[in-house]
Amino acid sequence: MSLKGRDILSMRDLSRPEILEILKASRALIPVAEGRRPSRALEGRLLSLAFFEPSTRTRLSFETAAKRLGARTITIVDPAASSMAKGESLSDTVRMLSCYADLIVLRHPNEGASRLAAQLSDKPVINAGDGAGQHPTQTLLDLATMEERFQTLAGLRVVLMGDLRYGRTVHSLAHALGLFGSELTLSSPERLSLPEEVRRDLDQMGAKVTEQPDLEKALRGADVLYVTRIQKERFGDLAEYAKVSGSYRLDPALLRNMKEKFAVMHPLPRVAEIPPEVDRSPHAVYFRQAFLAVPVRMALLSLILTGRVPPGGGR
Ligand code: CP
């Protein structure tokens, strides 16, 4: 099925072949993402980037992806400077964006906000993070990073570490890894464990999932460690946050005996869970992961807006 005109709200909206198609297209677009080859594949298109929560990577990589392909963008980066500050609803705001732009990229603190937007918009909607819900385009670039590192997505042993309760990136990633037959190890403080509905989804897929709060044990035989920040902004009660704050941190010594290709990933931003000295390790791939956001989002925008992969790729 073509991706043209489709909404991307959750990883459940994408099949395995569709994910592989996006990753293949993104590999071909790396020279364009790096600025080594020009492309006007999306010239004349206008994207709306509506961000009602802070973002560095997601917003800027969507904007870079659009501009490298010749598209233009309109943005909401400060809700206080939009008419929502005068009381306008999200629904009416989405209707306006749908009048002006060819596609809406939406980040919002409320889980389900993108699904609501998709119901109201006659233009495609991409969920760029909805509260503690989903972040599907982050998962696509996470998969691109793993595929680049291992030349396959099949059967990887992945440790998901950190705030699995509120971390929307792991909610989307866990489903995708289940699709590709990964063995998942969950390593988190008990208060931050994976939500029941995400576990149920993995069980229904027949995914192999174990829990191991001891990171040293969890890392035995692992290919990937995927670390997440504690999502302080999701805690209604800061006293609850204080109970888990600082409860985990990657000890660089744990990386000494890992396999050669073992990868430490993080969607970023990080706070203290990965100390800066890990950045020098050959296992640290989180900055490459952040770069791959650009070709992956280029591929996705092209497939949704035109149904085609733009020329200009190939290495
Ligand atoms: N990974 C990610 O979503 O980063 P930003 O919050 O900076 O967009």
XYZ file of N, CA, C and O in Angstrom, residues 19-131:
452
model
N 8.050 -0.077 6.565
C 9.199 0.425 7.344
C 10.484 0.222 6.535
O 11.311 1.127 6.409
N 10.621 -0.972 5.957
C 11.844 -1.257 5.183
C 11.945 -0.347 3.955
O 13.037 0.071 3.568
N 10.780 -0.027 3.359
C 10.783 0.883 2.203
C 11.291 2.273 2.618
O 12.094 2.898 1.920
N 10.835 2.750 3.771
C 11.274 4.071 4.263
C 12.779 4.053 4.553
O 13.513 4.980 4.200
N 13.246 2.967 5.164
C 14.678 2.897 5.514
C 15.543 2.829 4.258
O 16.607 3.463 4.183
N 15.071 2.088 3.259
C 15.831 1.998 2.003
C 15.905 3.386 1.341
O 16.961 3.826 0.887
N 14.771 4.064 1.322
C 14.740 5.414 0.724
C 15.651 6.359 1.493
O 16.352 7.187 0.911
N 15.669 6.222 2.801
C 16.486 7.143 3.599
C 17.972 6.896 3.367
O 18.756 7.852 3.318
N 18.369 5.655 3.166
C 19.790 5.371 2.873
C 20.212 6.086 1.594
O 21.281 6.678 1.516
N 19.326 6.030 0.608
C 19.643 6.661 -0.680
C 19.718 8.182 -0.566
O 20.353 8.837 -1.386
N 19.048 8.734 0.447
C 18.988 10.197 0.581
C 20.098 10.786 1.457
O 20.150 12.011 1.644
N 20.983 9.949 1.956
C 22.045 10.472 2.841
C 22.874 11.568 2.160
O 23.122 12.624 2.760
N 23.278 11.415 0.880
C 24.046 12.510 0.255
C 23.262 13.822 0.185
O 23.847 14.901 0.282
N 21.950 13.734 0.025
C 21.127 14.961 0.004
C 21.053 15.542 1.420
O 21.175 16.753 1.625
N 20.901 14.663 2.399
C 20.830 15.124 3.801
C 22.130 15.788 4.219
O 22.134 16.719 5.028
N 23.234 15.314 3.662
C 24.542 15.891 4.011
C 24.836 17.164 3.212
O 25.878 17.784 3.409
N 23.955 17.494 2.269
C 24.170 18.704 1.465
C 25.147 18.487 0.322
O 25.600 19.450 -0.297
N 25.473 17.221 0.030
C 26.440 16.946 -1.049
C 25.750 16.863 -2.403
O 26.393 16.968 -3.435
N 24.435 16.598 -2.391
C 23.690 16.563 -3.658
C 22.428 17.400 -3.500
O 21.696 17.217 -2.528
N 22.162 18.288 -4.441
C 20.947 19.096 -4.330
C 19.715 18.298 -4.752
O 19.817 17.348 -5.527
N 18.574 18.681 -4.228
C 17.309 18.075 -4.666
C 16.204 19.116 -4.547
O 16.165 19.884 -3.581
N 15.327 19.160 -5.532
C 14.150 20.054 -5.475
C 12.876 19.200 -5.485
O 11.827 19.633 -5.955
N 12.991 17.982 -4.977
C 11.892 17.016 -5.109
C 10.582 17.493 -4.480
O 9.507 17.087 -4.908
N 10.671 18.346 -3.471
C 9.436 18.811 -2.817
C 9.210 20.310 -3.034
O 8.507 20.964 -2.258
N 9.791 20.837 -4.116
C 9.611 22.261 -4.413
C 8.118 22.579 -4.568
O 7.369 21.814 -5.188
N 7.704 23.674 -3.984
C 6.296 24.072 -4.079
C 5.445 23.526 -2.937
O 4.295 23.921 -2.785
N 6.000 22.611 -2.146
C 5.232 22.066 -1.014
C 5.467 22.933 0.223
O 6.552 23.480 0.412
N 4.443 22.984 1.062
C 4.522 23.774 2.293
C 4.140 22.882 3.478
O 3.065 22.268 3.478
N 5.028 22.835 4.450
C 4.796 21.997 5.635
C 4.519 22.876 6.838
O 5.184 23.902 7.022
N 3.604 22.424 7.681
C 3.359 23.117 8.935
C 4.008 22.336 10.071
O 3.718 21.153 10.255
N 4.897 22.981 10.808
C 5.539 22.362 11.973
C 4.936 23.003 13.211
O 5.247 24.160 13.522
N 4.051 22.289 13.871
C 3.332 22.849 15.023
C 3.819 22.150 16.281
O 3.472 20.992 16.536
N 4.627 22.855 17.046
C 5.261 22.265 18.227
C 4.771 22.962 19.482
O 5.101 24.127 19.721
N 3.974 22.240 20.261
C 3.423 22.773 21.505
C 4.186 22.258 22.719
O 3.705 22.373 23.849
N 5.339 21.643 22.460
C 6.282 21.231 23.503
C 7.677 21.512 22.967
O 7.869 21.527 21.750
N 8.658 21.672 23.861
C 10.021 21.953 23.381
C 10.571 20.841 22.498
O 10.209 19.666 22.650
N 11.434 21.225 21.577
C 12.098 20.255 20.699
C 13.324 20.913 20.082
O 13.266 22.084 19.714
N 14.378 20.160 19.964
C 15.523 20.579 19.153
C 15.600 19.691 17.920
O 15.453 20.147 16.779
N 15.821 18.383 18.137
C 16.062 17.465 17.029
C 14.855 17.284 16.105
O 14.992 17.340 14.883
N 13.704 17.031 16.669
C 12.571 16.661 15.816
C 12.167 17.826 14.919
O 12.039 17.681 13.699
N 12.033 18.993 15.531
C 11.603 20.144 14.720
C 12.661 20.532 13.696
O 12.368 20.724 12.513
N 13.910 20.624 14.167
C 14.953 21.091 13.246
C 15.283 20.063 12.174
O 15.639 20.415 11.050
N 15.161 18.789 12.499
C 15.454 17.786 11.452
C 14.306 17.717 10.438
O 14.549 17.507 9.243
N 13.066 17.918 10.879
C 11.968 18.015 9.898
C 12.172 19.240 9.007
O 11.970 19.187 7.794
N 12.575 20.344 9.629
C 12.767 21.573 8.860
C 13.936 21.399 7.878
O 13.849 21.792 6.711
N 15.025 20.785 8.349
C 16.177 20.519 7.474
C 15.759 19.602 6.332
O 16.090 19.862 5.159
N 15.045 18.542 6.674
C 14.610 17.568 5.651
C 13.776 18.279 4.582
O 13.992 18.106 3.374
N 12.821 19.106 5.023
C 11.955 19.824 4.081
C 12.783 20.744 3.190
O 12.652 20.741 1.957
N 13.669 21.511 3.806
C 14.420 22.528 3.045
C 15.453 21.902 2.123
O 15.687 22.399 1.019
N 16.073 20.817 2.539
C 17.027 20.128 1.651
C 16.328 19.581 0.401
O 16.973 19.315 -0.600
N 15.007 19.382 0.497
C 14.262 18.868 -0.662
C 13.492 19.986 -1.369
O 12.663 19.723 -2.234
N 13.742 21.223 -0.963
C 13.142 22.356 -1.672
C 11.768 22.763 -1.178
O 11.143 23.653 -1.766
N 11.266 22.134 -0.096
C 9.960 22.535 0.445
C 10.144 23.719 1.397
O 11.262 24.042 1.799
N 9.036 24.359 1.746
C 9.091 25.451 2.715
C 8.263 25.075 3.953
O 7.462 24.133 3.910
N 8.491 25.822 5.024
C 7.815 25.473 6.280
C 7.178 26.705 6.920
O 7.676 27.827 6.763
N 6.073 26.464 7.621
C 5.529 27.466 8.546
C 5.520 26.804 9.918
O 5.346 25.585 10.025
N 5.749 27.601 10.959
C 5.956 26.968 12.266
C 5.191 27.644 13.394
O 4.985 28.857 13.379
N 4.803 26.821 14.356
C 4.428 27.329 15.683
C 5.462 26.741 16.626
O 5.532 25.517 16.784
N 6.297 27.581 17.208
C 7.270 27.060 18.166
C 6.969 27.555 19.573
O 7.450 27.001 20.541
N 6.171 28.605 19.654
C 5.859 29.165 20.962
C 4.342 29.307 21.060
O 3.773 30.252 20.509
N 3.671 28.358 21.727
C 2.209 28.423 21.822
C 1.737 29.763 22.364
O 0.665 30.246 21.978
N 2.557 30.393 23.196
C 2.159 31.691 23.775
C 2.077 32.778 22.710
O 1.426 33.807 22.910
N 2.719 32.535 21.558
C 2.671 33.524 20.471
C 1.616 33.142 19.430
O 1.510 33.789 18.386
N 0.863 32.088 19.675
C -0.230 31.706 18.772
C -1.557 32.102 19.422
O -1.602 32.486 20.598
N -2.645 31.955 18.674
C -3.945 32.349 19.241
C -4.465 31.343 20.273
O -5.519 31.571 20.869
N -3.720 30.271 20.499
C -4.085 29.399 21.617
C -3.940 30.163 22.932
O -4.641 29.880 23.902
N -3.031 31.150 22.951
C -2.879 31.990 24.153
C -4.137 32.812 24.402
O -4.369 33.293 25.510
N -4.986 32.977 23.333
C -6.257 33.713 23.513
C -7.412 32.752 23.756
O -8.564 33.147 23.768
N -7.079 31.467 23.864
C -8.113 30.492 24.178
C -8.567 29.643 23.010
O -9.504 28.853 23.134
N -7.931 29.781 21.835
C -8.341 28.964 20.692
C -8.015 27.493 20.970
O -6.979 27.168 21.563
N -8.905 26.617 20.552
C -8.721 25.192 20.833
C -7.696 24.584 19.888
O -7.416 25.121 18.804
N -7.177 23.407 20.279
C -6.277 22.665 19.388
C -7.025 22.303 18.107
O -6.484 22.391 17.007
N -8.303 21.941 18.241
C -9.083 21.527 17.065
C -9.139 22.638 16.024
O -8.903 22.417 14.834
N -9.457 23.864 16.479
C -9.529 24.973 15.516
C -8.153 25.307 14.959
O -8.023 25.658 13.779
N -7.129 25.188 15.804
C -5.760 25.458 15.330
C -5.397 24.483 14.222
O -4.860 24.870 13.178
N -5.725 23.214 14.421
C -5.419 22.189 13.406
C -6.186 22.481 12.115
O -5.640 22.365 11.010
N -7.439 22.886 12.243
C -8.223 23.220 11.034
C -7.536 24.328 10.238
O -7.509 24.313 9.009
N -6.967 25.299 10.961
C -6.264 26.403 10.279
C -5.021 25.891 9.570
O -4.770 26.226 8.408
N -4.237 25.071 10.271
C -2.995 24.548 9.670
C -3.321 23.753 8.418
O -2.607 23.811 7.416
N -4.423 23.044 8.490
C -4.852 22.217 7.359
C -5.273 23.090 6.165
O -5.164 22.687 5.010
N -5.752 24.309 6.455
C -6.098 25.249 5.365
C -4.841 25.756 4.661
O -4.872 26.068 3.479
N -3.757 25.907 5.422
C -2.591 26.612 4.885
C -1.536 25.692 4.275
O -0.889 26.069 3.306
N -1.311 24.532 4.901
C -0.137 23.721 4.541
C -0.545 22.397 3.893
O -1.713 22.011 3.912
N 0.434 21.714 3.316
C 0.177 20.436 2.636
C 0.295 19.243 3.584
O -0.087 18.121 3.226
N 0.881 19.488 4.750
C 1.105 18.391 5.712
C 1.334 19.039 7.079
O 1.878 20.143 7.165
N 0.901 18.359 8.128
C 1.064 18.891 9.493
C 1.960 17.951 10.297
O 1.687 16.747 10.374
N 3.007 18.517 10.872
C 3.835 17.779 11.841
C 3.474 18.355 13.202
O 3.623 19.560 13.432
N 2.987 17.507 14.094
C 2.447 18.012 15.364
C 3.120 17.371 16.565
O 3.185 16.143 16.668
N 3.602 18.209 17.461
C 4.027 17.736 18.795
C 3.150 18.419 19.827
O 2.950 19.643 19.777
N 2.629 17.610 20.757
C 1.685 18.160 21.734
C 1.792 17.365 23.036
O 2.056 16.160 22.996
N 1.590 18.025 24.176
C 1.722 17.300 25.449
C 0.626 16.267 25.703
O 0.799 15.379 26.559
N -0.490 16.347 24.992
C -1.595 15.415 25.270
C -1.494 14.148 24.416
O -1.405 14.229 23.184
N -1.556 13.001 25.086
C -1.600 11.738 24.364
C -2.861 11.720 23.497
O -3.930 12.098 23.957
N -2.737 11.331 22.260
C -3.907 11.279 21.382
C -4.126 12.566 20.594
O -5.023 12.622 19.746
N -3.321 13.601 20.849
C -3.541 14.883 20.155
C -3.395 14.724 18.640
O -4.172 15.305 17.864
N -2.430 13.931 18.212
C -2.216 13.767 16.763
C -3.368 12.999 16.119
O -3.745 13.266 14.979
N -3.901 12.037 16.854
C -5.038 11.274 16.306
C -6.238 12.208 16.132
O -6.934 12.166 15.122
N -6.462 13.061 17.122
C -7.544 14.050 17.012
C -7.284 14.949 15.802
O -8.184 15.210 14.996
N -6.029 15.406 15.668
C -5.694 16.298 14.546
C -5.962 15.601 13.213
O -6.496 16.213 12.274
N -5.610 14.332 13.141
C -5.794 13.593 11.882
C -7.275 13.472 11.524
O -7.645 13.469 10.345
N -8.124 13.389 12.555
C -9.566 13.305 12.284
C -10.105 14.624 11.732
O -11.069 14.651 10.975
N -9.475 15.722 12.114
C -9.976 17.041 11.723
C -9.333 17.584 10.450
O -9.874 18.485 9.819
N -8.166 17.036 10.115
C -7.395 17.601 9.007
C -7.611 16.800 7.734
O -7.615 15.578 7.765
N -7.758 17.519 6.605
C -7.804 16.784 5.339
C -6.414 16.678 4.722
O -6.259 16.200 3.610
N -5.399 17.124 5.466
C -4.004 16.952 5.055
C -3.357 15.920 5.975
O -3.780 15.759 7.127
N -2.323 15.238 5.490
C -1.685 14.212 6.338
C -1.104 14.820 7.613
O -0.608 15.947 7.612
N -1.180 14.042 8.687
C -0.639 14.460 9.987
C 0.446 13.469 10.405
O 0.252 12.249 10.328
N 1.577 14.005 10.829
C 2.653 13.173 11.385
C 2.765 13.501 12.875
O 2.897 14.670 13.252
N 2.692 12.459 13.678
C 2.838 12.620 15.124
C 4.324 12.782 15.469
O 5.107 11.845 15.316
N 4.686 13.948 15.954
C 6.084 14.215 16.327
C 6.261 14.103 17.842
O 7.179 14.690 18.411
N 5.367 13.336 18.467
C 5.414 13.144 19.913
C 4.148 13.652 20.554
O 3.854 14.840 20.474
N 3.363 12.719 21.153
C 2.128 13.125 21.836
C 2.194 12.675 23.290
O 1.924 11.529 23.629
N 2.577 13.616 24.157
C 2.669 13.310 25.583
C 3.520 12.075 25.825
O 4.591 11.916 25.229
